[in-house]
Tab-separated table of C-alpha atoms and ligand atoms in Angstrom:
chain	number	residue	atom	x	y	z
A	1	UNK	CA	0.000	0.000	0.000
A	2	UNK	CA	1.038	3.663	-0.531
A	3	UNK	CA	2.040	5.515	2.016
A	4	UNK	CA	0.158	8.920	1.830
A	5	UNK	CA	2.130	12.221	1.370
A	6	UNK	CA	2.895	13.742	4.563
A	7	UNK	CA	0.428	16.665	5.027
A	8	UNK	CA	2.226	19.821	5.918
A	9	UNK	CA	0.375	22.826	6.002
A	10	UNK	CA	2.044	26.549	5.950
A	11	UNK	CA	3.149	28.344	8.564
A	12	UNK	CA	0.302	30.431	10.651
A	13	UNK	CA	-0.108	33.698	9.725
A	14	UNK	CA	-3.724	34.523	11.092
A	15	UNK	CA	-5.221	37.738	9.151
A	16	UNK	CA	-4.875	40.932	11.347
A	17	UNK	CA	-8.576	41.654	12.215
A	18	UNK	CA	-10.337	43.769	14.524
A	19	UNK	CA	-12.352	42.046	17.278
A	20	UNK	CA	-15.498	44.054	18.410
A	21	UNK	CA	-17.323	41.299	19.052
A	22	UNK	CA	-18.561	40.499	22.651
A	23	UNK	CA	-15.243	38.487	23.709
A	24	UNK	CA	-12.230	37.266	22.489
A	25	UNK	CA	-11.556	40.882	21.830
A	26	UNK	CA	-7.938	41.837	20.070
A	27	UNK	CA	-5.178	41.176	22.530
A	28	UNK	CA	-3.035	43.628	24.181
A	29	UNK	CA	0.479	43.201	22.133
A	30	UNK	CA	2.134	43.461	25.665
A	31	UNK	CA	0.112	40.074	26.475
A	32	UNK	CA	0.983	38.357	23.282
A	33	UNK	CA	4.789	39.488	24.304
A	34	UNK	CA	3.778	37.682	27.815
A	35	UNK	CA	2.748	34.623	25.899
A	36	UNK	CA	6.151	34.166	24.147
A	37	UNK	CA	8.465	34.302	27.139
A	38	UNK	CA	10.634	31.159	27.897
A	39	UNK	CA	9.155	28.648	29.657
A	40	UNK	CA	10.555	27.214	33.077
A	41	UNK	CA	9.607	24.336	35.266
A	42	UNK	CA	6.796	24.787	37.750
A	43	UNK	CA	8.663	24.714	40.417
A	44	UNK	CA	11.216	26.987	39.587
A	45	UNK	CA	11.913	29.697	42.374
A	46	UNK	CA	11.543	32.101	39.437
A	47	UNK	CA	8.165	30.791	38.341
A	48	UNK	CA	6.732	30.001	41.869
A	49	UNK	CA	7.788	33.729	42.213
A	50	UNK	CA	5.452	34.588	39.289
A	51	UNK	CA	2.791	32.806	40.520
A	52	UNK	CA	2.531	34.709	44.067
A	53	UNK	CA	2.732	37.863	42.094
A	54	UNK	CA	-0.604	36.791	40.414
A	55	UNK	CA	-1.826	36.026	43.627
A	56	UNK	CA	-1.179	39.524	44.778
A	57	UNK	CA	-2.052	41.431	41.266
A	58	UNK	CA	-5.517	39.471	41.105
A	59	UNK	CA	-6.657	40.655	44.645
A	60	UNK	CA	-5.698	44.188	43.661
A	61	UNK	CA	-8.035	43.801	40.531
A	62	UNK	CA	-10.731	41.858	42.361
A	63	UNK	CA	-10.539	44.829	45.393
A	64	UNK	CA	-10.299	42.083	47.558
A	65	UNK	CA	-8.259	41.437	50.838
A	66	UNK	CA	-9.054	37.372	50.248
A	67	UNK	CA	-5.930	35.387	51.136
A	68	UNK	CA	-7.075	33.057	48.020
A	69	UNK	CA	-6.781	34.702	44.447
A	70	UNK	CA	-5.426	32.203	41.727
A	71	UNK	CA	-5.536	30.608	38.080
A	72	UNK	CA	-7.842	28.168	37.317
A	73	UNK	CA	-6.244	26.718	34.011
A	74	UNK	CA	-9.216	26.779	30.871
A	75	UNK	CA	-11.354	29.464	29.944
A	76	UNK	CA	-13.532	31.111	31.794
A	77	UNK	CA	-16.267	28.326	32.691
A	78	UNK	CA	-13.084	26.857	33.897
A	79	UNK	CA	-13.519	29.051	36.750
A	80	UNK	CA	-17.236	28.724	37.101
A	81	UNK	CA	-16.688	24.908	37.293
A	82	UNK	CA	-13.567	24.442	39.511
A	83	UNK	CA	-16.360	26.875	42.249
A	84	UNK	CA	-19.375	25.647	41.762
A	85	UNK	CA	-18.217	21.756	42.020
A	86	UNK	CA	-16.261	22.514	45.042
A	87	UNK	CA	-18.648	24.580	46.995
A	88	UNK	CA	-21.864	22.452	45.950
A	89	UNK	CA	-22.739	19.020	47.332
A	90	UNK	CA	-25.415	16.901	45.747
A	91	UNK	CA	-28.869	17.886	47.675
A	92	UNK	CA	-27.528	21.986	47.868
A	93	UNK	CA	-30.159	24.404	47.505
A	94	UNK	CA	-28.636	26.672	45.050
A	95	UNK	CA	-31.066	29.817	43.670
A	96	UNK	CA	-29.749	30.991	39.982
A	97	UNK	CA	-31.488	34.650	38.986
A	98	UNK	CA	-31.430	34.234	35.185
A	99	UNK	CA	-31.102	37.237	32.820
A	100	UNK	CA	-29.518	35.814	29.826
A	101	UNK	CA	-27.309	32.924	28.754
A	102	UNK	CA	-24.848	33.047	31.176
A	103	UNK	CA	-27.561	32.733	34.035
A	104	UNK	CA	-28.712	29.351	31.878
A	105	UNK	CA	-25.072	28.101	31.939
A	106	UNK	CA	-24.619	28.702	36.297
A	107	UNK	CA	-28.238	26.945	36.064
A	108	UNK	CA	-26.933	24.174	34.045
A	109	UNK	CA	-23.439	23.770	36.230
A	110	UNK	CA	-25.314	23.713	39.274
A	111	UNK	CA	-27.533	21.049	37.724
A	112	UNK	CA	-24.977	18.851	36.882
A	113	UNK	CA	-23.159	19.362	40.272
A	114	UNK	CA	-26.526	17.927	42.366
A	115	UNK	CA	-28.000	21.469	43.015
A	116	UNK	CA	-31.810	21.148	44.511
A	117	UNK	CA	-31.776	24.200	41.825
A	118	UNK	CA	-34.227	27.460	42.072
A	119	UNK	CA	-34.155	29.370	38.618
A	120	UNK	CA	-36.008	32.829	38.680
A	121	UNK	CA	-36.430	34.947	35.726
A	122	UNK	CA	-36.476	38.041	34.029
A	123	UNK	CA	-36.645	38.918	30.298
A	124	UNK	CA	-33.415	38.924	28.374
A	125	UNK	CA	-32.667	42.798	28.098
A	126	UNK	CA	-33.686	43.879	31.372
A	127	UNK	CA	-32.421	43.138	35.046
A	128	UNK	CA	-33.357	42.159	38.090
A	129	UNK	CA	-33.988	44.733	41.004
A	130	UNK	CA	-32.293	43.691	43.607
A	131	UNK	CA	-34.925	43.256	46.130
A	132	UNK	CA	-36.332	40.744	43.623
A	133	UNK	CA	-33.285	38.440	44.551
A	134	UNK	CA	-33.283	39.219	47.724
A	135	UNK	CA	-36.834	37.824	48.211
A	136	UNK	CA	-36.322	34.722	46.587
A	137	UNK	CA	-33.258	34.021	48.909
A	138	UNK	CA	-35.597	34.712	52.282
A	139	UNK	CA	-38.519	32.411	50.216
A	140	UNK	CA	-35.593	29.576	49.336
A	141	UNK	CA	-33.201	29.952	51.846
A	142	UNK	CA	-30.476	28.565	49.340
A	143	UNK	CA	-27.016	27.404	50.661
A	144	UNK	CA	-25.699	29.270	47.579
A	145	UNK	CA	-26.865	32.242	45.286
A	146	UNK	CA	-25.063	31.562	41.766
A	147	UNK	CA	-25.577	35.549	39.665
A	148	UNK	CA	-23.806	36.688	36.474
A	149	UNK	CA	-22.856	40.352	36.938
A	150	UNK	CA	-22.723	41.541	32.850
A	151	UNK	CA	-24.183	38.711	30.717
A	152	UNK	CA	-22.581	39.761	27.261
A	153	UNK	CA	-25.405	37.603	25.501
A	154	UNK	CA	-27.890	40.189	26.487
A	155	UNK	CA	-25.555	43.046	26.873
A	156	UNK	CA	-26.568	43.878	30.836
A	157	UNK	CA	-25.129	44.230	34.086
A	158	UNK	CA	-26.821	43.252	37.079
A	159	UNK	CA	-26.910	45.339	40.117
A	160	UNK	CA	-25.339	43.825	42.843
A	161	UNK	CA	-26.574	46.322	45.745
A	162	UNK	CA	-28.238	44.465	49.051
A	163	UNK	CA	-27.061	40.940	47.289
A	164	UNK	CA	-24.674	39.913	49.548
A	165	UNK	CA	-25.606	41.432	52.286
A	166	UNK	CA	-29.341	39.527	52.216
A	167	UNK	CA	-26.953	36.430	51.937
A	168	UNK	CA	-24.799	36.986	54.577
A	169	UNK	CA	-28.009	36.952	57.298
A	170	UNK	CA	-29.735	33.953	55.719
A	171	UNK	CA	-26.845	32.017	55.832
A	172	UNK	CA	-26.122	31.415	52.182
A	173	UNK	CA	-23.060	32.133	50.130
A	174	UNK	CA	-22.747	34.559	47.204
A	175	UNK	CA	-20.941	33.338	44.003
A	176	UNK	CA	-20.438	35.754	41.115
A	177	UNK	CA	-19.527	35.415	37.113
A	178	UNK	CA	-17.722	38.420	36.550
A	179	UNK	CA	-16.132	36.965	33.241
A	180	UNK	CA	-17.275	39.726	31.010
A	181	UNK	CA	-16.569	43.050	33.656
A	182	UNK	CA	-13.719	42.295	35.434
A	183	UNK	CA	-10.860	45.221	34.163
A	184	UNK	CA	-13.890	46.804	32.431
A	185	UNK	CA	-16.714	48.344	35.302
A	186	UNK	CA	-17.077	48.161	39.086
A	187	UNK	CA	-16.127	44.739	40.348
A	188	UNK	CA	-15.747	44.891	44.089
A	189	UNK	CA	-15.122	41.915	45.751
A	190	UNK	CA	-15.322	42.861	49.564
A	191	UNK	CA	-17.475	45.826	49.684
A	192	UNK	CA	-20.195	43.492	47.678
A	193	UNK	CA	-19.762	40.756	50.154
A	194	UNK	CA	-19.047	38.316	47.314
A	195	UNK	CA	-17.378	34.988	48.732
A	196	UNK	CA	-16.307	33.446	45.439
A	197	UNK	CA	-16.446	35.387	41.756
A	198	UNK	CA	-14.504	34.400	38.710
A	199	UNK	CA	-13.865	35.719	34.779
A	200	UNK	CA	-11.467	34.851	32.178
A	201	UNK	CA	-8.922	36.756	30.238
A	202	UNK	CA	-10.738	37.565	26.908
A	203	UNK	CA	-12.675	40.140	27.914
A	204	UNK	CA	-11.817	43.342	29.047
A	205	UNK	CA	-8.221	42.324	30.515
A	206	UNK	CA	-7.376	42.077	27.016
A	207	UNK	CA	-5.538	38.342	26.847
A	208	UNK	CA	-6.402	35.425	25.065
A	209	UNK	CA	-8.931	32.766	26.419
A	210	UNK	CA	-7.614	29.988	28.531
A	211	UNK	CA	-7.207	31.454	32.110
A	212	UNK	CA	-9.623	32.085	34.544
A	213	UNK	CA	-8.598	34.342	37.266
A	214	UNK	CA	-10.697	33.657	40.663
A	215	UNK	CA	-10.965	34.808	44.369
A	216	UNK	CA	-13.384	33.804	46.854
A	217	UNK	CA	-13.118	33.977	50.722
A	218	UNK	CA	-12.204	32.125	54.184
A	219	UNK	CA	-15.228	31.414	54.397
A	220	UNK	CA	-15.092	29.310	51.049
A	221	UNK	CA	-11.926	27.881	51.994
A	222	UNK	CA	-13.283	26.640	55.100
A	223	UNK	CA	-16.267	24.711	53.547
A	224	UNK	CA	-14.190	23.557	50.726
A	225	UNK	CA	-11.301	22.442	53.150
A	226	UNK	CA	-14.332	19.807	54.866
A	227	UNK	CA	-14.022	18.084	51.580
A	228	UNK	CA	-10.392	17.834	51.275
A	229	UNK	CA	-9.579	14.085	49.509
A	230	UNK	CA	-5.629	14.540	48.437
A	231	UNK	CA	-4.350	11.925	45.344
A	232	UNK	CA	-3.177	9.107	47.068
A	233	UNK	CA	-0.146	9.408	44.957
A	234	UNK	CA	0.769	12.913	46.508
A	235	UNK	CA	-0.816	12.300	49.725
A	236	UNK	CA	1.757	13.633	52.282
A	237	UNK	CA	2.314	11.308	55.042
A	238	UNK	CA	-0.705	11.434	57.774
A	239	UNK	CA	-3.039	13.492	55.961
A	240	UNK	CA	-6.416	13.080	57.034
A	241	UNK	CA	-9.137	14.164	54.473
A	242	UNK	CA	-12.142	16.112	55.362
A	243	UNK	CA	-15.376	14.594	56.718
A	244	UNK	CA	-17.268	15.740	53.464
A	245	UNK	CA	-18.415	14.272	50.385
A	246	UNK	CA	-14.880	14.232	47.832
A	247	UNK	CA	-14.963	16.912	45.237
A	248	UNK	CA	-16.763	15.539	42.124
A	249	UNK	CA	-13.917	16.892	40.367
A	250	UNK	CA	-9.811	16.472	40.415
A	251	UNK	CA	-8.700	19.088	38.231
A	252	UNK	CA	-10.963	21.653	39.496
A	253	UNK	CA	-10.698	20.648	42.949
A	254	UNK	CA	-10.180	23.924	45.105
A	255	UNK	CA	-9.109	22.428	47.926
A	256	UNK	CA	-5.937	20.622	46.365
A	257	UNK	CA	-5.357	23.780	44.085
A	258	UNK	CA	-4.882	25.940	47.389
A	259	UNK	CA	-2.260	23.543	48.219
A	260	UNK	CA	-0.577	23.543	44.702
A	261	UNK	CA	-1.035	27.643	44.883
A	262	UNK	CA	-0.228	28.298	48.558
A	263	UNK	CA	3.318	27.705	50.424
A	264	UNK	CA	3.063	23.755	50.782
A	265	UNK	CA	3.711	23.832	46.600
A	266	UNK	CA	1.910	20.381	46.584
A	267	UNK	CA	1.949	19.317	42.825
A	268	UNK	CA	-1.288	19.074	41.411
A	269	UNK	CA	-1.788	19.545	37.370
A	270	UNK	CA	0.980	21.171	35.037
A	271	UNK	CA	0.821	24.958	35.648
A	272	UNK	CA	-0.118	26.147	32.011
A	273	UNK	CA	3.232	28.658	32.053
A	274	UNK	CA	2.582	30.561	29.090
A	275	UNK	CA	-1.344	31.316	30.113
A	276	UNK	CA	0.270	32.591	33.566
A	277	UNK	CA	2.646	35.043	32.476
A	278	UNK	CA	-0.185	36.507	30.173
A	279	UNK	CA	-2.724	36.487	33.165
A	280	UNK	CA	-0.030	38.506	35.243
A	281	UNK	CA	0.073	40.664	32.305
A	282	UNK	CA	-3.351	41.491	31.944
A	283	UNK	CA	-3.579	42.476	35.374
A	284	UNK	CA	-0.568	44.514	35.541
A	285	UNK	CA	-1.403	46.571	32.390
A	286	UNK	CA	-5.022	47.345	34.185
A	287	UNK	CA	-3.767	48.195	37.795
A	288	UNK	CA	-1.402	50.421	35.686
A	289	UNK	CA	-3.540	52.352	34.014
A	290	UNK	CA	-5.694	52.164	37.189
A	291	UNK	CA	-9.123	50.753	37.888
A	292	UNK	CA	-11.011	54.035	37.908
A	293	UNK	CA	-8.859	55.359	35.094
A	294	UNK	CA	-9.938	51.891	33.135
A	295	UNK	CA	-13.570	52.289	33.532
A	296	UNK	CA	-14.032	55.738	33.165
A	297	UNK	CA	-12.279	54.797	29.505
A	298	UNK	CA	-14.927	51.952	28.909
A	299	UNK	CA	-17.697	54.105	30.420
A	300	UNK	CA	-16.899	56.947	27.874
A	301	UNK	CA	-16.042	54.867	24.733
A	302	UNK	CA	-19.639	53.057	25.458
A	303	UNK	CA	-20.977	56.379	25.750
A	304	UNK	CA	-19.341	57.440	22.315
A	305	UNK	CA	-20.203	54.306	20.379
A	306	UNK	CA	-24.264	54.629	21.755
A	307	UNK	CA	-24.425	58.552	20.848
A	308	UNK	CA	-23.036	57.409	17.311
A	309	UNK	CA	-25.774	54.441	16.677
A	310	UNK	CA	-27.972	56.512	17.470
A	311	UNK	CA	-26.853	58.937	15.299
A	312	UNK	CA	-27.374	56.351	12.762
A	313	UNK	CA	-30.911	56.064	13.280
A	314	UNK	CA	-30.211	52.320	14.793
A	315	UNK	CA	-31.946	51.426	17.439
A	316	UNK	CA	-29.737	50.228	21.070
A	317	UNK	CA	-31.199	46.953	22.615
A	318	UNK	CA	-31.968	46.329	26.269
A	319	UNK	CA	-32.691	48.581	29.183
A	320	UNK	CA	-30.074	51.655	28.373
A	321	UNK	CA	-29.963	52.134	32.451
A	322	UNK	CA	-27.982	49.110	33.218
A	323	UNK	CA	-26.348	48.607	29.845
A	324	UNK	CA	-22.594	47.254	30.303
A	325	UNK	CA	-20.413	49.273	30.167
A	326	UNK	CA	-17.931	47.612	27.506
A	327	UNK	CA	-20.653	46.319	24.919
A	328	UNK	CA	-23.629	47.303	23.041
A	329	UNK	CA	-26.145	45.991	21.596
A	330	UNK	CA	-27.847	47.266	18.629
A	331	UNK	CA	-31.263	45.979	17.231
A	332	UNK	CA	-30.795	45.161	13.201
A	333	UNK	CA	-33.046	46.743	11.064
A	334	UNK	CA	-36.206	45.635	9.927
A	335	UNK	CA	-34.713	44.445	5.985
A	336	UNK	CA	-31.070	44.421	6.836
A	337	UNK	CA	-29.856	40.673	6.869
A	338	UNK	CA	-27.285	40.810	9.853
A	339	UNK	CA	-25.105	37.939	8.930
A	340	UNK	CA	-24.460	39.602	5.519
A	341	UNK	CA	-23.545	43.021	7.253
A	342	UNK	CA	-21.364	41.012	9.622
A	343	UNK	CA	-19.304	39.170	7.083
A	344	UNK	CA	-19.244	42.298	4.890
A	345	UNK	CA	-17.450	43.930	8.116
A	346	UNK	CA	-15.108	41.153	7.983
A	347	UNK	CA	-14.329	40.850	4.840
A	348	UNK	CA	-13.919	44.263	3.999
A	349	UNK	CA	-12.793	46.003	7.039
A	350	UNK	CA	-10.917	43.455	8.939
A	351	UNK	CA	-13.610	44.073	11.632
A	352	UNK	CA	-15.242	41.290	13.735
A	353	UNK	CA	-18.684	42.302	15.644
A	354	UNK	CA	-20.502	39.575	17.273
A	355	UNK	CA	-23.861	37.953	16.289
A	356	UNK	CA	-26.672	36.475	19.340
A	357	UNK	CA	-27.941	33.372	20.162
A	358	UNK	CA	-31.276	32.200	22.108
A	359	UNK	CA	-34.317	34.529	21.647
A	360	UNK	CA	-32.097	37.311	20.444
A	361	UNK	CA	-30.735	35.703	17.505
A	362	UNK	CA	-30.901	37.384	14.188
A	363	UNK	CA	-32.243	40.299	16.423
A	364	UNK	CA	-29.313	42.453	17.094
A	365	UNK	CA	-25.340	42.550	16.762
A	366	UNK	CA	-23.037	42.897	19.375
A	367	UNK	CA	-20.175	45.391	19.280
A	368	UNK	CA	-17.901	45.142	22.235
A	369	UNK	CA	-15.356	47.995	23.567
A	370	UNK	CA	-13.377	45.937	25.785
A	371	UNK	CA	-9.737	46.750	27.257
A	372	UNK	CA	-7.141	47.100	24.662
A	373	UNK	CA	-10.270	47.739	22.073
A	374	UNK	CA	-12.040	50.224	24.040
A	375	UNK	CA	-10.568	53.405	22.614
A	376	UNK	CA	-12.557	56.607	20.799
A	377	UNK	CA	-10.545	55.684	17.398
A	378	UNK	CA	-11.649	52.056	17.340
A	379	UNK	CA	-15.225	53.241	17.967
A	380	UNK	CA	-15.144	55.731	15.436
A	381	UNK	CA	-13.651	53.047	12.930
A	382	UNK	CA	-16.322	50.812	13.655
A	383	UNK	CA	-19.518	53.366	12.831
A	384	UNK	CA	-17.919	54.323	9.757
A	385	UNK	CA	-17.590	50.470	8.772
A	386	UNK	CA	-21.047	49.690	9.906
A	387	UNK	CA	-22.179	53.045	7.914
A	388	UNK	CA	-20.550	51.802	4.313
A	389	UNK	CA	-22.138	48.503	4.739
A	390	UNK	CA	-25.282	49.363	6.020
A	391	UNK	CA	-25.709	51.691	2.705
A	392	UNK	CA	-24.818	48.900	0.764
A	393	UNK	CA	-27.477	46.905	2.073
A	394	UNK	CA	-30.527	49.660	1.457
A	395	UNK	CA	-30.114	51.123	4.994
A	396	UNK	CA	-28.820	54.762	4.344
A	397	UNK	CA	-27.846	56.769	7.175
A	398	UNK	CA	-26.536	60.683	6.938
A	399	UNK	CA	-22.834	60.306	5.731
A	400	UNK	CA	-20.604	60.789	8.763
A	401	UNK	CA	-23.641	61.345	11.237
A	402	UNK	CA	-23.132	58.492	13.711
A	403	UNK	CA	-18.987	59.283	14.035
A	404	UNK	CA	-19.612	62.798	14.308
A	405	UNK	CA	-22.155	62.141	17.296
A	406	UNK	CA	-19.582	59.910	18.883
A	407	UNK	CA	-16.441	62.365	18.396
A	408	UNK	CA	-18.838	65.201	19.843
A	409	UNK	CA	-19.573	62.677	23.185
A	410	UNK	CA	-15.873	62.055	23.027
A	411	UNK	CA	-14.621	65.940	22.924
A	412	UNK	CA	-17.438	66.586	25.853
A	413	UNK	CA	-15.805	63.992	27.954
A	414	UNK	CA	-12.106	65.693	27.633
A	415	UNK	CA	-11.031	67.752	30.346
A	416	UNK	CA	-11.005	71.259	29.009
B	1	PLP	C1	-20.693	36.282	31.379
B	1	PLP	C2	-19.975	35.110	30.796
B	1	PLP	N1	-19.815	34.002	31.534
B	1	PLP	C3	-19.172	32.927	31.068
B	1	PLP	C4	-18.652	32.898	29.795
B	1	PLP	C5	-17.982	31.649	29.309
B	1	PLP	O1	-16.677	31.878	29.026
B	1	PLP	P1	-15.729	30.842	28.240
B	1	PLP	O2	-16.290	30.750	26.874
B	1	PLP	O3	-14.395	31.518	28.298
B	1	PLP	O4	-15.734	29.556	28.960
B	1	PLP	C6	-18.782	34.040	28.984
B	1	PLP	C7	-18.247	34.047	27.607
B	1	PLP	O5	-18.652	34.787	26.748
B	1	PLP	C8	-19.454	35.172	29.497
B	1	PLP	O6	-19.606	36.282	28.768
């Protein structure tokens, strides 16, 4: 028989595009530097070194005084998973508000983790007032309340005021998916009373997917150190697990990563090396432009890019009050196909926006102005794009209208 030609392909050599879309968003060059960096043993004094400063970077960005604040390797659900399977124990009561996808996918976790689940609702576009939440955790008296803070698929952060308070007297813990806000609005870990939150990289800390970045509480570490099992393998001498059920879970197994992250250095999985140095990266180039300074910048860039749509005679989707603050979306008009105007954007402009899933899809694009992405010149480029297209498709808008709107937003915001 033949032997078949090897099959070699060419080198990569990705085209250079633009990513507005709701997450991965263009990386921060710095980051891709990060990424390239020689590798070293785990270990290593030097990398073990690198580790605790992304221990100490993390709590800065999280506003957090938590002793734990660490890597869980794999994108963001990573995170989600690695807390939700350690905290919950088949027969939990866990309560999941739901305002979008992202509440579905806590749901579905918790599901598969045991939960005795509670799911309340609200429509996709709006948000839950806060007292809403709080009276289904005095009605369910959950062990654990499970909330997405911005759920990109419907473009709207949750207000977290009263949340974790209300669970801190009924006894229940308060976890937090902060994937998509994290570097980009208000995350405060302590003064919100969350005891565990997570994200991912992709987002506004401008890396690439494949690190999730968590913190969560004594508290946490207490109930998730009751359910300590160590590998038999790596078992030092006399342990004694915990009295509660085993983690469902090895690799995301909290308590053994707080040994493999904390001074005892036990060896658990295969630090991913290059995902670390791009996660201490990301943090760095955020706490360096500071967290205020960051958000104002996504704050006013969202403000720029809405004033422009608008402009544009488009209409912006969801409750405008609690919008994020680091995407948009915008409702396609009635005639326009959306998937043509997207892949017009690409092809032509180099410029990714994102499409919708669920009840929202085919309804409206999403443009996201996250970290490295969120500045005035990108949003600027982007209406101008979307204008050329749109005109192609039937959908004329006033030349120059919707940039003009957004440069006038932009010059308002500029300190005299
Ligand atoms: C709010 C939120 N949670 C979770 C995820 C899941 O992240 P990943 O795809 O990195 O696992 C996303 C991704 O878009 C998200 O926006």
């Amino acid at each position: 028989m033949k032997t078949p030609a090897p099959e070699i392909f060419d080198e990569l050599d990705p085209p250079r595009r633009l990513l507005m879309g709701p997450g991965p968003v263009t990386a921060d060059p710095r980051v891709l530097r990060a990424l390239a960096m020689p590798l070293l043993g785990q270990f290593d004094p030097a990398f073990t070194r690198y580790m605790n400063e992304v221990m100490v970077l993390l709590r800065q960005l999280y506003q957090t005084q938590n002793r734990w604040a660490f890597l869980v390797d794999g994108t963001a659900r990573a995170g989600i998973e690695a807390i939700l399977v350690s905290m919950i124990v088949p027969g939990d009561r866990v309560l999941v508000p739901i305002f979008g996808r992202f509440g579905h996918l806590l749901a579905e976790i918790a599901r598969r983790c045991g939960a005795e689940l509670t799911t309340i609702e609200t429509a996709w576009g709006t948000v839950f007032p806060p007292e809403r939440i709080i009276a289904a955790i005095e009605k369910t008296r959950p062990k654990l309340v499970a909330l997405v803070h911005g759920d990109t698929s419907t473009t709207m952060a949750q207000p977290m005021d009263g949340i974790g308070a209300a669970c801190r007297r009924h006894d229940a813990y308060l976890y937090v998916d902060a994937t998509a806000t994290l570097g980009g609005m208000e995350v405060a870990v302590d003064r919100w009373q969350v005891d565990a939150i997570s994200a991912g990289l992709q987002k506004c800390l401008s890396g690439p997917p494949g690190s999730s970045p968590i913190t969560f509480n004594d508290r946490v570490a207490l109930l998730v150190n009751g359910r300590k099992h160590v590998e038999q393998g790596i078992a030092p001498q006399g342990f004694v697990p915990g009295n509660g059920p085993a983690i469902r879970s090895n690799y995301f197994d909290l308590a053994m990563l707080m040994d493999y992250w904390g001074p005892e250095r036990l060896n658990h999985h295969t630090e991913a090396t290059s995902m670390l140095y791009a996660a201490r990266e990301c943090a760095r180039i955020v706490l360096k432009e500071g967290l205020d300074a960051c958000f104002a910048r996504h704050r006013m860039v969202s403000e720029g890019l809405v004033a422009g749509i608008e402009a544009m005679g488009l209409a912006l989707y969801g409750d405008r009050g609690h919008k994020m603050a680091n995407v948009t979306g915008v409702v396609i008009p009635e005639g326009v196909d959306g998937e043509a105007v997207r892949s017009a954007l690409l092809a032509d402009f180099d410029l990714e926006i994102g499409t919708s899933f669920g009840p929202l899809r085919g309804r409206i694009w999403r443009i996201g102005t996250m970290g490295y992405n969120a500045t005035e010149k990108n949003a600027l480029f982007c209406l101008n794009a979307l204008e050329e297209v749109l005109r192609r498709q039937g959908f004329a808008t006033a030349p120059g209208a919707g940039s003009a709107a957004a440069e006038a937003r932009f010059r308002a915001g500029r300190p005299a």
